[in-house]
Amino acid sequence: MADIIQVLPDSVANQIAAGEVIQRPASVVKELVENAIDAGSVSVKVYIKDAGRTLIQVVDNGCGMSETDARMSFERHATSKIRKAEDLFAIRTMGFRGEALASIASVAEVELRTRRKNDELGTLIHVSGSALLKQEPEQCAEGTNFMVKNLFFNIPARRKFLKSNSTEIKHVINEFQHIALANPEIEFSLFHNGSPIYELAAGNLRKRILSLFGKGQNTTLIPVQTDTTLVKVNGFIGQPREARKTMGEQFFFVNNRYMRHPFFNKAVMQAYEKILPPDTYPSYFLFFEVDPSSIDINIHPTKTEIKFENEQAIWQIIVVALRESLGRFNVVPSIDFDQKGSIEIPLPPKPGDLIEPPHIHVDPGYNPFNQERSGGSSFQSPWKRNELVSQWEQLYSFPEKEDVEVQIQINHEESPVPSVSTFMQLKNRYILSPVKSGLMIIDQKRAHERILFERFLNIIEERPLDGQQLLYPQTIDLESSDATLLTDLLPDLHYMGFDIRSFGPNSFVIGGVPAEVEIGDCKSFIDALLEDVKSKVIDLKGKLKEDLALEIACFSAVDYGKTLSNEEIRVLIDSLFACKSPNFSPSGKSVLSIIPLEEFDKRLK
Ligand code: ADP
Ligand code: MG
């Protein structure tokens, strides 16, 4: 029999690579602008037509290319930036695979005009679907001018896959913002269909933030600066009172490259804990500088999620740095209620110190509302009491034993934690408990959502969850787009303890669910999950785990109307205050509130 293996032609190989690197117009903008910056430009102009479907043009005043380099730049693995494999680990420039231009040229019509400073004539090159159509000398400005026309003209399926113009332009703006923030010393402009969206003068970071996000920030940006052996952190954070209802202006950069980092985002939220108005998110623009060999950027240009070697330690450094800044700018004491001293700031780690990583203790098999288990005397809270007491006290300095005595004793039991010994359930909805400054109200459903959410999240991050088989496996049928989406989610769901298998083209069988979850109707659960995932257009993948955890937590949290036993209430409170963010439910609603004593005094005057 004849041999059957063949090497793919370059044009096909390039298209395959383009599938990864060039997903939409925004990817082209990112690659071209990053190249312009690498070329040492001080001014970069971006012109977009029809959200990038018809034209993406990037004009720079950088070093330009020789005729040969201009031609070479479209070859795969052609790069002036890496010479040897080790360079990959020390890389500080933007693009680094020599793949971008080859990929773009394989899925669009590209015109390149480029001239080096000392060359009299520049070069014009036309490439379309990887084919060189024209190469000739041309009179042109110093620097480089790329025009990318009719993106995906030769891949109708990809072109059809593009979203609405408003969505695509939003992606372009996001990429542009990331790059503009990371390079405030460069002048940038962005035009869409002839109208300017941004015209940003060169300046410093504060000015850049203001020109991108409005003057309102001016007086309110709080500088952050910290320098440790592991990481340098620089940038600005917003005042808590300026926090927004929507997550928007939150940016992390590592070695001047934009990144998403849900874990560090939590560190920021922790630093702001107790000082944010409910349901709001602070702005931040934080730049990390680390040894490039201590992060794994996965050598993939579209990757925005980055793994750090010292994540736990950096987490602490962030909390410390931000609290210091917030403290220095007097944000904390004015808002914090009933605090005698200043907020507690852990000492920054010294080089060589062993740092205790922040963590939650989790018993995935444990359910605080599982009657059989919570009733017995062998009952054990999954959290260590002492740890709990200190967290609890730190948060809300609880009444002394004598104080408790004068209060009406409801649900009182002997307990090693005197502070949570007094509570009552109101209307099967709220839990009331006296605290030093007044009366604390906890929303039982939201509290349980928070507990489950953190537990699930932790589990997804750490290890798979046990599943329990359903007595009667359920079959569900989905539309084909939903089926594709669900198929993508299956590995994550499986990890969380779901046993879902594909069964025929658009059908699935649900054979098991996580041990903690009572889902009831699987179809509505899956529908709700898919809806939730679909409605988040941006950065879907990164948030997926949180979305899953959130969806499951909300679905399986104890509902209002359920009478809780004393032990259940205690466990709920214990578990809540063992959470990283007990104050808010995972969807951002307040879990608890304190009615101050003065309020009582006022009412009874
Ligand atoms: P990479 O950026 O990973 O090297 P690209 O495919 O993006 O790969 O670019 C290939 C090469 O083309 C670059 O290494 C650089 O030498 C050259 N190049 C691309 N864009 C520009 C530009 N705007 N100005 C000067 N040279 C450029
Ligand atoms: Mg590049």
XYZ file of C-alpha atoms and ligand atoms in Angstrom:
633
model
C 0.000 0.000 0.000
C 1.204 3.504 -0.772
C 2.351 5.845 2.024
C -0.322 8.293 3.004
C 1.274 10.921 5.230
C 1.959 14.331 3.637
C 3.315 17.582 4.990
C 0.633 20.281 4.892
C 1.221 23.159 2.515
C 2.255 26.381 4.326
C -0.999 28.126 3.501
C -2.958 25.402 5.277
C -0.564 25.261 8.229
C -0.858 29.040 8.551
C -4.625 28.895 8.536
C -4.549 26.304 11.261
C -2.266 28.518 13.325
C -4.546 31.460 12.577
C -7.425 29.542 14.113
C -5.621 29.861 17.412
C -4.027 33.278 17.139
C -6.578 35.247 15.145
C -10.033 34.761 16.525
C -11.577 38.093 15.669
C -10.689 41.625 14.554
C -9.517 42.450 18.079
C -6.806 39.776 17.806
C -5.437 41.458 14.672
C -5.419 44.832 16.416
C -3.553 43.340 19.347
C -0.880 41.658 17.223
C -0.275 44.651 14.963
C -0.169 47.206 17.765
C 2.148 45.025 19.840
C 4.483 44.712 16.845
C 4.396 48.492 16.447
C 5.416 48.911 20.081
C 8.171 46.319 19.747
C 9.426 48.328 16.774
C 10.074 51.260 19.104
C 7.236 53.506 17.888
C 6.304 56.594 19.882
C 3.022 57.057 18.048
C 0.573 54.369 16.945
C -2.660 55.044 15.060
C -5.394 52.459 14.609
C -8.155 52.848 12.004
C -11.065 50.419 11.983
C -13.947 50.077 9.527
C -17.082 48.062 10.221
C -15.758 46.745 13.491
C -12.722 45.415 11.627
C -14.581 43.310 9.071
C -13.564 45.547 6.173
C -10.424 47.213 7.461
C -7.960 47.170 10.323
C -5.123 49.581 9.780
C -2.207 50.221 12.116
C 0.244 53.002 11.328
C 3.390 53.395 13.388
C 6.561 55.477 13.371
C 8.852 52.692 14.516
C 12.023 51.279 13.014
C 10.438 49.997 9.796
C 11.715 46.994 7.830
C 14.178 46.358 5.046
C 12.780 44.923 1.826
C 13.916 41.408 2.737
C 12.606 41.642 6.282
C 9.284 42.931 5.010
C 8.939 39.862 2.816
C 10.243 37.532 5.531
C 7.903 38.901 8.170
C 5.018 36.943 6.619
C 6.793 33.608 6.882
C 5.793 31.311 9.682
C 8.237 31.275 12.607
C 9.881 34.354 11.158
C 10.794 36.662 13.992
C 13.483 39.107 14.942
C 12.700 38.541 18.616
C 13.799 35.013 19.509
C 17.038 33.389 18.530
C 17.128 30.354 20.799
C 14.711 28.303 22.863
C 15.849 29.821 26.177
C 14.762 33.222 24.922
C 11.205 32.033 25.308
C 11.580 32.076 29.074
C 13.158 35.491 29.316
C 10.886 37.141 26.814
C 9.871 40.700 27.547
C 8.707 41.808 24.143
C 5.096 41.430 23.187
C 4.624 38.945 20.418
C 7.093 36.132 20.474
C 6.291 33.332 18.114
C 6.806 34.863 14.745
C 3.370 33.579 13.911
C 1.091 36.577 13.930
C 1.763 38.060 10.517
C 1.819 34.665 8.790
C -1.514 33.857 10.427
C -3.117 37.179 9.554
C -1.926 36.983 5.966
C -3.440 33.523 5.609
C -6.945 34.697 6.472
C -7.081 38.225 5.037
C -5.817 40.573 2.344
C -2.834 42.465 3.687
C -1.055 45.557 2.400
C 2.209 46.472 4.055
C 4.063 49.736 3.531
C 7.270 50.131 5.462
C 10.427 52.241 5.390
C 13.469 52.434 7.623
C 14.737 55.855 8.624
C 17.828 55.868 6.441
C 16.333 54.177 3.385
C 15.270 56.430 0.572
C 12.566 54.139 -0.682
C 10.315 51.892 1.277
C 8.610 48.620 0.354
C 5.057 47.790 -0.599
C 3.825 44.224 -0.262
C 0.406 42.710 -1.001
C -0.404 39.296 0.383
C -3.766 37.608 0.141
C -4.593 34.238 1.690
C -0.844 33.550 2.111
C -0.138 34.268 -1.567
C 2.303 37.049 -2.425
C 0.558 39.265 -5.011
C 2.905 42.207 -5.201
C 6.241 43.390 -3.886
C 7.766 46.658 -5.086
C 9.675 49.713 -3.891
C 7.421 52.548 -2.819
C 7.643 56.108 -1.554
C 6.296 55.934 1.939
C 6.520 57.438 5.417
C 9.112 56.269 7.896
C 7.765 53.417 9.982
C 5.229 50.731 9.151
C 1.675 50.819 7.879
C -0.322 47.585 7.859
C -3.761 47.398 6.251
C -5.680 44.201 6.905
C -8.748 43.983 4.695
C -11.691 41.593 4.557
C -10.721 39.439 7.489
C -11.671 35.760 7.017
C -12.650 36.457 3.386
C -11.492 32.937 2.518
C -13.055 31.207 5.550
C -16.790 31.957 5.369
C -17.491 29.879 8.470
C -15.186 32.059 10.567
C -16.593 35.224 9.070
C -20.102 34.117 9.925
C -18.973 33.313 13.445
C -18.143 36.978 14.124
C -20.558 38.677 16.493
C -22.423 41.941 15.988
C -20.419 45.061 15.161
C -21.002 46.449 18.626
C -19.597 43.302 20.231
C -16.603 43.122 17.919
C -15.742 46.791 18.360
C -16.020 46.338 22.105
C -13.405 43.598 21.912
C -11.209 45.905 19.845
C -11.608 48.677 22.416
C -10.737 46.268 25.229
C -7.507 45.196 23.541
C -6.681 48.797 22.741
C -7.259 49.838 26.361
C -5.000 47.081 27.670
C -2.150 48.093 25.403
C -2.675 51.831 25.931
C -2.609 51.391 29.713
C 0.577 49.374 29.557
C 2.338 51.970 27.403
C 1.400 55.453 28.623
C 4.583 56.964 27.181
C 3.375 56.167 23.670
C 0.792 58.289 21.846
C -2.168 56.234 20.627
C -5.310 56.897 18.675
C -8.226 54.725 17.655
C -10.747 55.620 14.941
C -13.874 53.726 13.992
C -15.525 54.495 10.652
C -13.713 57.812 10.591
C -14.675 58.999 14.082
C -12.148 59.143 16.886
C -12.804 56.874 19.859
C -9.562 57.702 21.644
C -6.819 60.216 21.004
C -4.321 59.696 23.782
C -1.337 61.971 24.263
C 1.874 60.509 25.636
C 2.088 60.947 29.396
C 2.253 59.039 32.644
C -0.009 56.264 33.862
C -2.302 58.530 35.863
C -2.912 60.739 32.828
C -3.475 57.695 30.659
C -6.087 56.314 33.034
C -7.830 59.667 33.120
C -7.913 60.057 29.362
C -9.230 56.524 28.937
C -11.744 56.444 31.758
C -12.710 59.999 32.452
C -11.748 62.869 34.618
C -13.917 61.708 37.478
C -11.075 59.532 38.647
C -8.607 62.378 39.057
C -8.774 63.147 42.749
C -9.732 59.659 43.635
C -6.996 57.434 42.265
C -4.926 56.038 45.087
C -1.330 55.125 44.235
C -0.027 51.669 45.102
C 3.633 50.879 45.225
C 5.415 47.974 46.776
C 8.738 46.379 46.154
C 9.493 42.862 47.372
C 11.964 40.300 46.140
C 9.158 38.255 44.634
C 7.235 40.981 42.924
C 7.029 44.713 42.421
C 3.526 46.107 42.389
C 2.765 49.546 40.970
C -0.313 51.345 39.848
C -3.510 52.859 41.120
C -6.673 51.766 42.824
C -10.005 53.546 43.091
C -11.609 54.983 46.197
C -14.214 52.636 47.654
C -16.900 55.293 47.340
C -16.192 55.477 43.602
C -16.735 51.748 43.214
C -19.111 50.779 40.433
C -22.087 48.494 40.259
C -20.543 46.679 37.327
C -17.158 45.089 37.080
C -15.373 47.288 34.615
C -12.186 49.103 35.195
C -10.192 46.288 36.694
C -6.848 45.648 35.094
C -3.871 43.535 36.004
C -0.652 43.528 34.048
C 2.354 41.324 34.478
C 5.646 42.514 33.024
C 3.583 45.045 31.138
C 1.300 42.493 29.553
C -2.405 42.454 30.319
C -3.575 39.421 32.252
C -6.701 38.091 33.851
C -6.192 36.677 37.296
C -9.322 35.711 39.229
C -7.258 34.668 42.233
C -5.470 38.009 42.537
C -8.779 39.736 41.931
C -9.954 38.089 45.104
C -6.924 39.453 46.920
C -7.949 42.938 45.825
C -11.505 42.337 46.958
C -10.170 41.103 50.265
C -8.172 44.303 50.725
C -11.366 46.275 50.176
C -13.415 44.048 52.386
C -15.767 45.910 54.716
C -15.185 49.267 53.067
C -17.096 48.860 49.826
C -20.713 49.838 49.384
C -22.723 46.671 48.764
C -22.773 45.236 45.262
C -19.948 47.378 43.997
C -16.553 46.729 42.469
C -13.521 48.966 42.886
C -11.405 50.090 39.940
C -7.824 48.996 39.833
C -4.892 49.336 37.482
C -2.150 47.179 38.928
C 1.161 46.337 37.322
C 3.198 43.393 38.557
C 6.814 42.953 37.744
C 8.251 39.491 38.271
C 11.158 37.458 37.054
C 9.879 36.191 33.674
C 11.055 32.688 34.502
C 8.712 32.597 37.509
C 5.555 32.772 35.365
C 4.194 30.443 32.788
C 2.590 32.390 30.006
C 2.229 29.171 28.145
C 3.980 30.773 25.222
C 0.663 31.499 23.628
C -0.028 34.980 22.347
C -3.746 34.906 23.042
C -3.376 33.670 26.608
C -4.446 36.191 29.193
C -4.433 33.788 32.127
C -1.020 33.455 33.611
C 0.271 31.032 36.193
C 2.623 32.407 38.830
C 5.117 30.318 40.723
C 4.407 32.154 43.994
C 0.725 32.839 43.782
C -0.051 32.471 47.481
C 2.721 34.786 48.577
C 1.843 37.381 45.961
C -1.761 37.172 47.121
C -0.629 38.329 50.550
C 1.610 41.008 49.161
C -1.339 42.432 47.223
C -3.556 42.538 50.288
C -0.853 44.230 52.335
C 0.062 46.760 49.649
C -3.536 47.729 48.991
C -4.487 48.006 52.627
C -1.496 50.199 53.236
C -2.506 52.456 50.384
C -6.126 52.559 51.467
C -4.998 53.248 55.018
C -2.580 55.958 53.986
C -5.308 57.691 52.058
C -7.516 57.561 55.067
C -10.147 55.520 53.417
C -10.451 52.843 55.997
C -11.157 54.466 59.360
C -13.908 56.760 58.116
C -16.025 53.916 56.859
C -15.165 51.047 59.119
C -17.714 50.736 61.878
C -16.969 49.937 65.473
C -13.261 49.492 65.025
C -11.118 50.621 67.884
C -7.721 50.605 66.247
C -6.609 50.746 62.692
C -7.204 47.829 60.396
C -4.944 44.896 60.791
C -2.174 44.826 58.274
C -0.071 41.696 58.185
C 3.636 42.423 58.010
C 5.098 42.136 54.553
C 7.119 38.971 54.179
C 10.882 39.320 54.362
C 12.953 37.611 51.732
C 13.297 33.979 52.632
C 10.313 33.986 54.987
C 8.059 31.044 54.693
C 4.636 32.376 53.982
C 1.545 30.687 55.208
C -0.760 30.492 52.222
C -4.315 31.676 52.760
C -6.686 28.783 52.488
C -10.082 27.491 53.457
C -10.501 24.152 55.087
C -12.983 22.160 53.172
C -14.751 18.940 53.738
C -16.451 18.364 50.429
C -18.605 15.589 51.766
C -20.015 17.744 54.495
C -23.402 19.427 54.203
C -24.532 21.722 57.006
C -28.141 21.020 56.160
C -27.852 17.323 56.156
C -30.145 16.390 59.034
C -28.709 13.006 59.844
C -25.243 14.303 60.259
C -25.917 17.553 62.038
C -28.166 16.037 64.653
C -25.819 13.500 66.166
C -23.412 14.137 68.993
C -20.523 13.056 66.857
C -21.050 16.250 64.921
C -17.919 18.144 64.021
C -17.696 21.490 62.353
C -15.341 21.273 59.428
C -13.530 24.384 60.617
C -11.263 24.653 63.578
C -12.940 26.483 66.387
C -9.981 28.585 67.435
C -9.337 29.792 63.992
C -12.968 30.609 63.712
C -13.116 32.554 66.943
C -10.252 34.745 65.944
C -11.666 35.467 62.501
C -15.030 36.105 63.945
C -13.721 38.446 66.598
C -11.553 40.282 64.195
C -14.559 40.955 62.120
C -17.162 41.999 64.574
C -15.803 42.105 68.138
C -18.431 40.076 69.878
C -20.176 40.744 73.199
C -18.518 39.683 76.408
C -20.096 36.853 78.339
C -21.835 39.326 80.724
C -23.349 41.195 77.818
C -24.911 38.033 76.588
C -26.600 37.495 79.901
C -28.748 40.600 79.687
C -30.039 39.641 76.312
C -33.000 37.414 75.794
C -31.589 33.967 75.532
C -32.895 32.298 72.491
C -31.432 29.134 71.098
C -28.710 29.330 73.688
C -26.500 26.300 73.979
C -23.242 25.484 75.617
C -20.615 26.285 73.077
C -16.884 26.736 72.919
C -17.625 29.912 70.981
C -19.493 32.213 73.358
C -19.701 34.833 70.681
C -22.102 32.914 68.497
C -24.136 31.375 71.244
C -27.059 33.745 70.891
C -29.135 33.846 67.796
C -32.617 33.363 66.508
C -34.196 32.634 63.194
C -36.761 35.139 61.983
C -39.509 34.126 59.537
C -37.338 31.214 58.389
C -35.422 33.787 56.450
C -33.093 35.784 58.641
C -30.768 34.894 61.460
C -30.429 37.538 64.145
C -27.524 37.707 66.510
C -26.430 40.391 68.962
C -22.974 41.831 68.403
C -21.150 44.482 70.339
C -22.222 47.351 68.153
C -25.826 46.299 67.745
C -27.823 43.541 66.132
C -26.527 41.546 63.210
C -28.937 40.219 60.577
C -27.830 37.407 58.300
C -29.732 36.387 55.191
C -29.732 32.605 55.447
C -30.008 31.837 51.760
C -27.291 34.240 50.711
C -25.065 33.013 53.507
C -25.442 29.458 52.321
C -24.777 30.531 48.728
C -21.536 32.153 49.824
C -20.464 29.073 51.755
C -21.222 26.661 48.935
C -19.718 28.972 46.353
C -16.362 29.176 48.100
C -16.415 25.494 48.791
C -17.140 24.561 45.192
C -14.620 27.012 43.870
C -12.004 25.635 46.154
C -12.862 22.146 45.131
C -12.715 22.895 41.432
C -9.363 24.488 41.973
C -8.005 21.689 44.095
C -9.501 18.352 43.334
C -12.479 16.633 41.846
C -15.650 16.391 43.852
C -17.338 13.106 44.600
C -20.499 12.497 42.705
C -23.577 10.574 43.647
C -25.398 8.527 41.079
C -28.996 9.472 40.384
C -31.532 6.763 40.941
C -33.081 7.500 37.577
C -30.640 8.984 35.089
C -32.212 11.881 33.229
C -31.949 12.454 29.508
C -32.010 15.960 28.111
C -32.168 17.226 24.524
C -30.618 20.507 23.527
C -30.375 22.698 20.480
C -27.185 22.023 18.603
C -25.431 25.276 19.659
C -26.259 24.557 23.285
C -25.107 20.992 22.839
C -21.737 22.219 21.573
C -21.439 24.561 24.510
C -22.327 21.866 26.996
C -19.842 19.496 25.408
C -17.161 22.117 26.036
C -18.214 22.319 29.656
C -18.274 18.584 30.277
C -14.699 18.202 31.556
C -15.239 20.962 34.133
C -18.614 19.589 35.119
C -17.165 16.135 35.419
C -14.496 17.504 37.685
C -17.186 18.926 39.899
C -18.881 15.605 40.322
C -21.390 15.658 37.499
C -21.734 12.526 35.466
C -23.023 13.825 32.143
C -22.468 11.935 28.946
C -23.258 12.747 25.405
C -25.908 10.428 24.012
C -26.648 10.857 20.359
C -26.061 14.103 18.506
C -27.747 16.660 20.777
C -28.783 14.526 23.735
C -27.125 13.973 27.050
C -27.660 11.600 29.918
C -27.189 12.919 33.430
C -26.303 9.979 35.601
C -24.899 11.683 38.674
C -24.542 15.018 40.421
C -22.138 16.306 43.090
C -22.881 14.842 46.498
C -23.821 18.233 47.921
C -26.174 19.279 45.228
C -29.882 18.821 45.108
C -30.742 19.804 41.621
C -34.127 18.259 41.108
C -34.894 19.030 37.499
C -31.634 18.577 35.612
C -32.964 20.190 32.453
C -33.691 23.512 34.159
C -30.336 23.397 35.839
C -28.500 22.850 32.560
C -30.613 25.523 30.837
C -29.848 28.013 33.584
C -26.176 27.143 33.435
C -25.950 27.528 29.670
C -27.894 30.795 29.784
C -25.513 32.115 32.355
C -22.457 31.085 30.407
C -23.857 32.472 27.154
C -24.799 35.832 28.562
C -21.183 36.527 29.454
C -19.708 37.427 26.115
C -16.309 38.435 27.297
C -13.589 36.255 28.738
C -15.920 33.347 29.017
C -13.356 30.673 29.616
C -11.620 32.333 32.512
C -14.757 32.897 34.467
C -16.203 29.535 33.723
C -15.209 27.896 36.946
C -16.623 30.746 38.965
C -19.784 30.692 36.916
C -20.191 27.004 37.470
C -19.564 27.338 41.177
C -21.984 30.250 41.354
C -24.681 28.496 39.408
C -24.454 25.368 41.500
C -24.257 27.312 44.749
C -27.376 29.319 43.916
C -29.246 26.262 42.778
C -28.459 24.175 45.785
C -28.463 26.747 48.595
C -31.103 26.298 51.256
C -34.152 28.341 50.347
C -36.057 30.765 52.475
C -38.782 29.138 54.460
C -36.626 26.391 55.874
C -36.579 26.139 59.642
C -33.039 25.597 60.799
C -32.044 23.744 63.945
C -29.723 25.412 66.430
C -26.874 23.288 65.271
C -27.578 24.135 61.658
C -27.617 27.834 62.429
C -24.378 27.566 64.290
C -22.724 25.673 61.495
C -24.061 28.164 59.002
C -22.585 31.059 60.957
C -19.328 29.222 61.560
C -19.004 28.302 57.935
C -19.937 31.782 56.783
C -17.218 33.422 58.804
C -14.690 30.902 57.635
C -15.358 32.215 54.121
C -12.974 34.598 52.464
C -15.728 37.086 51.753
C -18.581 36.500 54.180
C -20.133 39.919 53.611
C -21.443 39.342 50.136
C -23.207 36.545 48.345
C -21.400 35.252 45.269
C -23.691 37.334 43.097
C -22.765 40.417 45.089
C -25.733 40.884 47.407
C -25.261 41.691 51.081
C -25.246 38.624 53.272
C -25.362 40.496 56.523
C -25.978 43.864 58.032
C -25.686 45.342 61.493
C -28.356 47.556 63.021
C -26.337 49.852 65.294
C -27.301 50.311 68.939
C -27.933 53.996 68.333
C -30.722 52.979 65.999
C -32.389 51.177 68.895
C -31.824 54.163 71.171
C -33.341 56.457 68.586
C -36.419 54.330 68.137
C -37.107 54.050 71.839
C -36.597 57.703 72.688
P 6.782 38.246 16.251
O 6.181 39.567 16.681
O 6.409 37.134 17.168
O 8.234 38.329 15.983
P 5.166 38.623 13.936
O 4.643 37.676 12.927
O 4.191 39.438 14.703
O 6.088 37.810 14.900
O 6.190 39.596 13.229
C 7.285 39.050 12.519
C 8.442 40.039 12.432
O 8.091 41.134 11.584
C 8.807 40.686 13.748
O 9.702 39.887 14.483
C 9.448 41.994 13.301
O 10.803 41.796 12.987
C 8.709 42.319 12.027
N 7.657 43.326 12.242
C 6.339 43.096 12.388
N 5.655 44.247 12.564
C 6.554 45.249 12.527
C 6.478 46.677 12.658
N 5.307 47.302 12.861
N 7.629 47.387 12.548
C 8.810 46.755 12.328
N 8.959 45.418 12.218
C 7.850 44.658 12.305
Mg 4.184 39.957 16.776
